Amino acid sequence: MSPADNDQSEAELLKALLAARDIPCPVCGYNLRAIASINCPECGAKLDLRVGSTDLKLGPWLVAILGLALPLGFVGIYAILLGVTAAIAPSTFSGFAPTLLAVIGVALAISAAYAAVLWRLVRNRRNFWAKPRKAQRRAALLYALIGPGALVLIFVLVSQLNIGL
């Protein structure tokens, strides 16, 4: 069977599915009952036939993503604000420049590490979803616990500066 034949049979299956059912367009919500083509007559979106799962539970996935994204954003913004403050008012940090640069560098390195882990998790999300529920929960808990670790590390480093930020 050639790809063109396969596309043709999928189009016929889709039309047969929609012939007697009220199914809304996933883009605009138009009722697709008895459409003549594989495009939505209202918005023109190309339609295709897919198999989905109702068992996909996103709770652990969202916990894992938020466990990484929230500290990434906070530490990254903190590092940027600390750098901007040091650039605008260098007299505030006189005598602390090498230590301050080290703290900014560590904060940016932590942000980069979190961004890399987050990118990998999003890129390999199907592997995460394929794991058993118990393994998903453990991974999500791990990500949620290591997230605040970056915040604690940054605050300990800044408190060692004794700058009074």
mmCIF file with all atom_site columns, C-alpha atoms in Angstrom:
data_model
loop_
_atom_site.group_PDB
_atom_site.id
_atom_site.type_symbol
_atom_site.label_atom_id
_atom_site.label_alt_id
_atom_site.label_comp_id
_atom_site.label_asym_id
_atom_site.label_entity_id
_atom_site.label_seq_id
_atom_site.pdbx_PDB_ins_code
_atom_site.Cartn_x
_atom_site.Cartn_y
_atom_site.Cartn_z
_atom_site.occupancy
_atom_site.B_iso_or_equiv
_atom_site.pdbx_formal_charge
_atom_site.auth_seq_id
_atom_site.auth_comp_id
_atom_site.auth_asym_id
_atom_site.auth_atom_id
_atom_site.pdbx_PDB_model_num
ATOM 1   C CA . MET A 1 1   ? 0.000   0.000  0.000  1.00 0.00 ? 1   MET A CA 1
ATOM 2   C CA . SER A 1 2   ? 1.503   3.331  -1.030 1.00 0.00 ? 2   SER A CA 1
ATOM 3   C CA . PRO A 1 3   ? 1.416   6.433  1.205  1.00 0.00 ? 3   PRO A CA 1
ATOM 4   C CA . ALA A 1 4   ? -1.121  8.033  -1.160 1.00 0.00 ? 4   ALA A CA 1
ATOM 5   C CA . ASP A 1 5   ? -3.418  5.009  -0.805 1.00 0.00 ? 5   ASP A CA 1
ATOM 6   C CA . ASN A 1 6   ? -2.985  5.142  2.966  1.00 0.00 ? 6   ASN A CA 1
ATOM 7   C CA . ASP A 1 7   ? -3.893  8.854  3.046  1.00 0.00 ? 7   ASP A CA 1
ATOM 8   C CA . GLN A 1 8   ? -6.924  8.159  0.876  1.00 0.00 ? 8   GLN A CA 1
ATOM 9   C CA . SER A 1 9   ? -8.152  5.355  3.133  1.00 0.00 ? 9   SER A CA 1
ATOM 10  C CA . GLU A 1 10  ? -7.630  7.512  6.244  1.00 0.00 ? 10  GLU A CA 1
ATOM 11  C CA . ALA A 1 11  ? -9.658  10.295 4.630  1.00 0.00 ? 11  ALA A CA 1
ATOM 12  C CA . GLU A 1 12  ? -12.450 7.840  3.840  1.00 0.00 ? 12  GLU A CA 1
ATOM 13  C CA . LEU A 1 13  ? -12.366 6.460  7.409  1.00 0.00 ? 13  LEU A CA 1
ATOM 14  C CA . LEU A 1 14  ? -12.549 9.991  8.798  1.00 0.00 ? 14  LEU A CA 1
ATOM 15  C CA . LYS A 1 15  ? -15.513 10.850 6.584  1.00 0.00 ? 15  LYS A CA 1
ATOM 16  C CA . ALA A 1 16  ? -17.238 7.609  7.601  1.00 0.00 ? 16  ALA A CA 1
ATOM 17  C CA . LEU A 1 17  ? -16.668 8.411  11.287 1.00 0.00 ? 17  LEU A CA 1
ATOM 18  C CA . LEU A 1 18  ? -18.100 11.903 10.893 1.00 0.00 ? 18  LEU A CA 1
ATOM 19  C CA . ALA A 1 19  ? -21.015 10.839 8.673  1.00 0.00 ? 19  ALA A CA 1
ATOM 20  C CA . ALA A 1 20  ? -23.360 10.043 11.574 1.00 0.00 ? 20  ALA A CA 1
ATOM 21  C CA . ARG A 1 21  ? -21.716 11.717 14.575 1.00 0.00 ? 21  ARG A CA 1
ATOM 22  C CA . ASP A 1 22  ? -21.755 15.212 16.024 1.00 0.00 ? 22  ASP A CA 1
ATOM 23  C CA . ILE A 1 23  ? -18.066 15.882 16.589 1.00 0.00 ? 23  ILE A CA 1
ATOM 24  C CA . PRO A 1 24  ? -16.774 19.455 16.962 1.00 0.00 ? 24  PRO A CA 1
ATOM 25  C CA . CYS A 1 25  ? -13.777 20.800 15.085 1.00 0.00 ? 25  CYS A CA 1
ATOM 26  C CA . PRO A 1 26  ? -10.809 20.822 17.489 1.00 0.00 ? 26  PRO A CA 1
ATOM 27  C CA . VAL A 1 27  ? -9.894  24.336 16.317 1.00 0.00 ? 27  VAL A CA 1
ATOM 28  C CA . CYS A 1 28  ? -13.150 26.277 15.995 1.00 0.00 ? 28  CYS A CA 1
ATOM 29  C CA . GLY A 1 29  ? -15.822 23.971 17.454 1.00 0.00 ? 29  GLY A CA 1
ATOM 30  C CA . TYR A 1 30  ? -17.873 23.739 14.236 1.00 0.00 ? 30  TYR A CA 1
ATOM 31  C CA . ASN A 1 31  ? -20.009 20.583 14.030 1.00 0.00 ? 31  ASN A CA 1
ATOM 32  C CA . LEU A 1 32  ? -18.268 18.281 11.524 1.00 0.00 ? 32  LEU A CA 1
ATOM 33  C CA . ARG A 1 33  ? -21.208 15.925 10.903 1.00 0.00 ? 33  ARG A CA 1
ATOM 34  C CA . ALA A 1 34  ? -21.294 14.741 7.271  1.00 0.00 ? 34  ALA A CA 1
ATOM 35  C CA . ILE A 1 35  ? -18.490 16.958 5.959  1.00 0.00 ? 35  ILE A CA 1
ATOM 36  C CA . ALA A 1 36  ? -17.473 16.437 2.345  1.00 0.00 ? 36  ALA A CA 1
ATOM 37  C CA . SER A 1 37  ? -13.703 16.936 2.710  1.00 0.00 ? 37  SER A CA 1
ATOM 38  C CA . ILE A 1 38  ? -11.058 16.396 5.367  1.00 0.00 ? 38  ILE A CA 1
ATOM 39  C CA . ASN A 1 39  ? -10.884 20.127 6.078  1.00 0.00 ? 39  ASN A CA 1
ATOM 40  C CA . CYS A 1 40  ? -13.191 21.981 8.453  1.00 0.00 ? 40  CYS A CA 1
ATOM 41  C CA . PRO A 1 41  ? -15.675 23.955 6.338  1.00 0.00 ? 41  PRO A CA 1
ATOM 42  C CA . GLU A 1 42  ? -15.705 26.777 8.920  1.00 0.00 ? 42  GLU A CA 1
ATOM 43  C CA . CYS A 1 43  ? -12.031 27.459 9.642  1.00 0.00 ? 43  CYS A CA 1
ATOM 44  C CA . GLY A 1 44  ? -10.262 25.322 7.018  1.00 0.00 ? 44  GLY A CA 1
ATOM 45  C CA . ALA A 1 45  ? -8.235  23.297 9.548  1.00 0.00 ? 45  ALA A CA 1
ATOM 46  C CA . LYS A 1 46  ? -6.982  19.997 8.160  1.00 0.00 ? 46  LYS A CA 1
ATOM 47  C CA . LEU A 1 47  ? -8.435  17.098 10.113 1.00 0.00 ? 47  LEU A CA 1
ATOM 48  C CA . ASP A 1 48  ? -6.865  13.726 10.713 1.00 0.00 ? 48  ASP A CA 1
ATOM 49  C CA . LEU A 1 49  ? -7.823  10.495 12.393 1.00 0.00 ? 49  LEU A CA 1
ATOM 50  C CA . ARG A 1 50  ? -5.989  9.804  15.666 1.00 0.00 ? 50  ARG A CA 1
ATOM 51  C CA . VAL A 1 51  ? -6.110  7.489  18.625 1.00 0.00 ? 51  VAL A CA 1
ATOM 52  C CA . GLY A 1 52  ? -5.978  9.126  22.054 1.00 0.00 ? 52  GLY A CA 1
ATOM 53  C CA . SER A 1 53  ? -5.927  7.895  25.605 1.00 0.00 ? 53  SER A CA 1
ATOM 54  C CA . THR A 1 54  ? -8.230  8.883  28.406 1.00 0.00 ? 54  THR A CA 1
ATOM 55  C CA . ASP A 1 55  ? -5.781  7.411  30.934 1.00 0.00 ? 55  ASP A CA 1
ATOM 56  C CA . LEU A 1 56  ? -3.154  10.112 30.544 1.00 0.00 ? 56  LEU A CA 1
ATOM 57  C CA . LYS A 1 57  ? -2.810  11.593 34.017 1.00 0.00 ? 57  LYS A CA 1
ATOM 58  C CA . LEU A 1 58  ? -0.948  14.896 34.040 1.00 0.00 ? 58  LEU A CA 1
ATOM 59  C CA . GLY A 1 59  ? -0.670  15.439 37.806 1.00 0.00 ? 59  GLY A CA 1
ATOM 60  C CA . PRO A 1 60  ? 2.855   14.013 38.306 1.00 0.00 ? 60  PRO A CA 1
ATOM 61  C CA . TRP A 1 61  ? 3.968   15.564 35.012 1.00 0.00 ? 61  TRP A CA 1
ATOM 62  C CA . LEU A 1 62  ? 2.846   19.041 36.119 1.00 0.00 ? 62  LEU A CA 1
ATOM 63  C CA . VAL A 1 63  ? 4.456   18.624 39.556 1.00 0.00 ? 63  VAL A CA 1
ATOM 64  C CA . ALA A 1 64  ? 7.746   17.668 37.892 1.00 0.00 ? 64  ALA A CA 1
ATOM 65  C CA . ILE A 1 65  ? 7.603   20.578 35.435 1.00 0.00 ? 65  ILE A CA 1
ATOM 66  C CA . LEU A 1 66  ? 6.678   23.123 38.103 1.00 0.00 ? 66  LEU A CA 1
ATOM 67  C CA . GLY A 1 67  ? 9.277   21.682 40.485 1.00 0.00 ? 67  GLY A CA 1
ATOM 68  C CA . LEU A 1 68  ? 11.910  22.684 37.958 1.00 0.00 ? 68  LEU A CA 1
ATOM 69  C CA . ALA A 1 69  ? 10.378  25.737 36.282 1.00 0.00 ? 69  ALA A CA 1
ATOM 70  C CA . LEU A 1 70  ? 9.614   27.763 39.401 1.00 0.00 ? 70  LEU A CA 1
ATOM 71  C CA . PRO A 1 71  ? 13.141  27.697 40.870 1.00 0.00 ? 71  PRO A CA 1
ATOM 72  C CA . LEU A 1 72  ? 14.602  28.181 37.397 1.00 0.00 ? 72  LEU A CA 1
ATOM 73  C CA . GLY A 1 73  ? 12.641  31.373 36.971 1.00 0.00 ? 73  GLY A CA 1
ATOM 74  C CA . PHE A 1 74  ? 13.255  32.634 40.489 1.00 0.00 ? 74  PHE A CA 1
ATOM 75  C CA . VAL A 1 75  ? 17.004  31.964 40.570 1.00 0.00 ? 75  VAL A CA 1
ATOM 76  C CA . GLY A 1 76  ? 17.475  33.261 37.025 1.00 0.00 ? 76  GLY A CA 1
ATOM 77  C CA . ILE A 1 77  ? 15.612  36.493 37.727 1.00 0.00 ? 77  ILE A CA 1
ATOM 78  C CA . TYR A 1 78  ? 17.423  36.883 41.056 1.00 0.00 ? 78  TYR A CA 1
ATOM 79  C CA . ALA A 1 79  ? 20.796  36.555 39.326 1.00 0.00 ? 79  ALA A CA 1
ATOM 80  C CA . ILE A 1 80  ? 19.808  39.054 36.649 1.00 0.00 ? 80  ILE A CA 1
ATOM 81  C CA . LEU A 1 81  ? 18.479  41.556 39.191 1.00 0.00 ? 81  LEU A CA 1
ATOM 82  C CA . LEU A 1 82  ? 21.592  41.159 41.342 1.00 0.00 ? 82  LEU A CA 1
ATOM 83  C CA . GLY A 1 83  ? 23.783  41.796 38.292 1.00 0.00 ? 83  GLY A CA 1
ATOM 84  C CA . VAL A 1 84  ? 21.746  44.818 37.191 1.00 0.00 ? 84  VAL A CA 1
ATOM 85  C CA . THR A 1 85  ? 21.848  46.259 40.712 1.00 0.00 ? 85  THR A CA 1
ATOM 86  C CA . ALA A 1 86  ? 25.612  45.767 40.847 1.00 0.00 ? 86  ALA A CA 1
ATOM 87  C CA . ALA A 1 87  ? 25.981  47.465 37.464 1.00 0.00 ? 87  ALA A CA 1
ATOM 88  C CA . ILE A 1 88  ? 23.754  50.419 38.332 1.00 0.00 ? 88  ILE A CA 1
ATOM 89  C CA . ALA A 1 89  ? 25.012  51.046 41.863 1.00 0.00 ? 89  ALA A CA 1
ATOM 90  C CA . PRO A 1 90  ? 28.518  49.538 42.139 1.00 0.00 ? 90  PRO A CA 1
ATOM 91  C CA . SER A 1 91  ? 29.266  51.537 45.309 1.00 0.00 ? 91  SER A CA 1
ATOM 92  C CA . THR A 1 92  ? 26.705  49.386 47.157 1.00 0.00 ? 92  THR A CA 1
ATOM 93  C CA . PHE A 1 93  ? 28.887  46.351 46.583 1.00 0.00 ? 93  PHE A CA 1
ATOM 94  C CA . SER A 1 94  ? 32.342  47.926 46.985 1.00 0.00 ? 94  SER A CA 1
ATOM 95  C CA . GLY A 1 95  ? 34.680  45.341 48.426 1.00 0.00 ? 95  GLY A CA 1
ATOM 96  C CA . PHE A 1 96  ? 32.381  42.473 47.506 1.00 0.00 ? 96  PHE A CA 1
ATOM 97  C CA . ALA A 1 97  ? 32.896  42.446 43.724 1.00 0.00 ? 97  ALA A CA 1
ATOM 98  C CA . PRO A 1 98  ? 34.712  39.087 43.395 1.00 0.00 ? 98  PRO A CA 1
ATOM 99  C CA . THR A 1 99  ? 32.304  37.343 45.762 1.00 0.00 ? 99  THR A CA 1
ATOM 100 C CA . LEU A 1 100 ? 29.309  38.982 44.121 1.00 0.00 ? 100 LEU A CA 1
ATOM 101 C CA . LEU A 1 101 ? 30.467  37.856 40.684 1.00 0.00 ? 101 LEU A CA 1
ATOM 102 C CA . ALA A 1 102 ? 30.881  34.335 42.063 1.00 0.00 ? 102 ALA A CA 1
ATOM 103 C CA . VAL A 1 103 ? 27.315  34.362 43.451 1.00 0.00 ? 103 VAL A CA 1
ATOM 104 C CA . ILE A 1 104 ? 25.929  35.655 40.143 1.00 0.00 ? 104 ILE A CA 1
ATOM 105 C CA . GLY A 1 105 ? 27.924  32.999 38.285 1.00 0.00 ? 105 GLY A CA 1
ATOM 106 C CA . VAL A 1 106 ? 26.672  30.218 40.559 1.00 0.00 ? 106 VAL A CA 1
ATOM 107 C CA . ALA A 1 107 ? 23.079  31.451 40.210 1.00 0.00 ? 107 ALA A CA 1
ATOM 108 C CA . LEU A 1 108 ? 23.356  31.517 36.422 1.00 0.00 ? 108 LEU A CA 1
ATOM 109 C CA . ALA A 1 109 ? 24.986  28.069 36.417 1.00 0.00 ? 109 ALA A CA 1
ATOM 110 C CA . ILE A 1 110 ? 22.175  26.677 38.580 1.00 0.00 ? 110 ILE A CA 1
ATOM 111 C CA . SER A 1 111 ? 19.628  28.275 36.251 1.00 0.00 ? 111 SER A CA 1
ATOM 112 C CA . ALA A 1 112 ? 21.352  26.725 33.236 1.00 0.00 ? 112 ALA A CA 1
ATOM 113 C CA . ALA A 1 113 ? 21.379  23.305 34.904 1.00 0.00 ? 113 ALA A CA 1
ATOM 114 C CA . TYR A 1 114 ? 17.679  23.554 35.753 1.00 0.00 ? 114 TYR A CA 1
ATOM 115 C CA . ALA A 1 115 ? 16.917  24.708 32.207 1.00 0.00 ? 115 ALA A CA 1
ATOM 116 C CA . ALA A 1 116 ? 18.806  21.710 30.791 1.00 0.00 ? 116 ALA A CA 1
ATOM 117 C CA . VAL A 1 117 ? 16.969  19.239 33.037 1.00 0.00 ? 117 VAL A CA 1
ATOM 118 C CA . LEU A 1 118 ? 13.631  20.898 32.282 1.00 0.00 ? 118 LEU A CA 1
ATOM 119 C CA . TRP A 1 119 ? 14.315  20.833 28.537 1.00 0.00 ? 119 TRP A CA 1
ATOM 120 C CA . ARG A 1 120 ? 15.263  17.132 28.758 1.00 0.00 ? 120 ARG A CA 1
ATOM 121 C CA . LEU A 1 121 ? 12.118  16.330 30.735 1.00 0.00 ? 121 LEU A CA 1
ATOM 122 C CA . VAL A 1 122 ? 9.881   18.132 28.231 1.00 0.00 ? 122 VAL A CA 1
ATOM 123 C CA . ARG A 1 123 ? 11.696  16.588 25.268 1.00 0.00 ? 123 ARG A CA 1
ATOM 124 C CA . ASN A 1 124 ? 11.339  13.064 26.711 1.00 0.00 ? 124 ASN A CA 1
ATOM 125 C CA . ARG A 1 125 ? 7.827   13.488 28.103 1.00 0.00 ? 125 ARG A CA 1
ATOM 126 C CA . ARG A 1 126 ? 6.577   10.327 26.449 1.00 0.00 ? 126 ARG A CA 1
ATOM 127 C CA . ASN A 1 127 ? 9.159   8.333  28.420 1.00 0.00 ? 127 ASN A CA 1
ATOM 128 C CA . PHE A 1 128 ? 7.862   9.964  31.603 1.00 0.00 ? 128 PHE A CA 1
ATOM 129 C CA . TRP A 1 129 ? 4.260   9.143  30.707 1.00 0.00 ? 129 TRP A CA 1
ATOM 130 C CA . ALA A 1 130 ? 5.182   5.544  29.799 1.00 0.00 ? 130 ALA A CA 1
ATOM 131 C CA . LYS A 1 131 ? 6.504   4.884  33.309 1.00 0.00 ? 131 LYS A CA 1
ATOM 132 C CA . PRO A 1 132 ? 4.232   3.206  35.847 1.00 0.00 ? 132 PRO A CA 1
ATOM 133 C CA . ARG A 1 133 ? 2.242   5.617  38.031 1.00 0.00 ? 133 ARG A CA 1
ATOM 134 C CA . LYS A 1 134 ? 4.379   4.911  41.081 1.00 0.00 ? 134 LYS A CA 1
ATOM 135 C CA . ALA A 1 135 ? 7.581   5.731  39.195 1.00 0.00 ? 135 ALA A CA 1
ATOM 136 C CA . GLN A 1 136 ? 5.974   8.929  37.831 1.00 0.00 ? 136 GLN A CA 1
ATOM 137 C CA . ARG A 1 137 ? 5.081   10.024 41.359 1.00 0.00 ? 137 ARG A CA 1
ATOM 138 C CA . ARG A 1 138 ? 8.585   9.304  42.659 1.00 0.00 ? 138 ARG A CA 1
ATOM 139 C CA . ALA A 1 139 ? 10.188  11.258 39.803 1.00 0.00 ? 139 ALA A CA 1
ATOM 140 C CA . ALA A 1 140 ? 7.782   14.163 40.317 1.00 0.00 ? 140 ALA A CA 1
ATOM 141 C CA . LEU A 1 141 ? 8.541   14.205 44.044 1.00 0.00 ? 141 LEU A CA 1
ATOM 142 C CA . LEU A 1 142 ? 12.263  14.205 43.327 1.00 0.00 ? 142 LEU A CA 1
ATOM 143 C CA . TYR A 1 143 ? 11.948  17.155 40.956 1.00 0.00 ? 143 TYR A CA 1
ATOM 144 C CA . ALA A 1 144 ? 9.707   18.997 43.405 1.00 0.00 ? 144 ALA A CA 1
ATOM 145 C CA . LEU A 1 145 ? 12.226  18.508 46.230 1.00 0.00 ? 145 LEU A CA 1
ATOM 146 C CA . ILE A 1 146 ? 15.385  19.420 44.326 1.00 0.00 ? 146 ILE A CA 1
ATOM 147 C CA . GLY A 1 147 ? 13.721  22.580 43.054 1.00 0.00 ? 147 GLY A CA 1
ATOM 148 C CA . PRO A 1 148 ? 13.796  24.430 46.361 1.00 0.00 ? 148 PRO A CA 1
ATOM 149 C CA . GLY A 1 149 ? 17.360  23.192 46.861 1.00 0.00 ? 149 GLY A CA 1
ATOM 150 C CA . ALA A 1 150 ? 18.553  25.790 44.358 1.00 0.00 ? 150 ALA A CA 1
ATOM 151 C CA . LEU A 1 151 ? 16.757  28.530 46.243 1.00 0.00 ? 151 LEU A CA 1
ATOM 152 C CA . VAL A 1 152 ? 18.307  27.472 49.545 1.00 0.00 ? 152 VAL A CA 1
ATOM 153 C CA . LEU A 1 153 ? 21.774  27.312 47.977 1.00 0.00 ? 153 LEU A CA 1
ATOM 154 C CA . ILE A 1 154 ? 21.478  30.811 46.506 1.00 0.00 ? 154 ILE A CA 1
ATOM 155 C CA . PHE A 1 155 ? 20.175  32.302 49.756 1.00 0.00 ? 155 PHE A CA 1
ATOM 156 C CA . VAL A 1 156 ? 22.993  30.658 51.753 1.00 0.00 ? 156 VAL A CA 1
ATOM 157 C CA . LEU A 1 157 ? 25.557  32.072 49.323 1.00 0.00 ? 157 LEU A CA 1
ATOM 158 C CA . VAL A 1 158 ? 24.051  35.562 49.472 1.00 0.00 ? 158 VAL A CA 1
ATOM 159 C CA . SER A 1 159 ? 23.796  35.463 53.263 1.00 0.00 ? 159 SER A CA 1
ATOM 160 C CA . GLN A 1 160 ? 27.528  34.700 53.368 1.00 0.00 ? 160 GLN A CA 1
ATOM 161 C CA . LEU A 1 161 ? 28.204  37.977 51.583 1.00 0.00 ? 161 LEU A CA 1
ATOM 162 C CA . ASN A 1 162 ? 26.805  40.000 54.502 1.00 0.00 ? 162 ASN A CA 1
ATOM 163 C CA . ILE A 1 163 ? 25.756  42.680 52.068 1.00 0.00 ? 163 ILE A CA 1
ATOM 164 C CA . GLY A 1 164 ? 22.301  43.104 53.504 1.00 0.00 ? 164 GLY A CA 1
ATOM 165 C CA . LEU A 1 165 ? 20.318  42.394 50.369 1.00 0.00 ? 165 LEU A CA 1
#
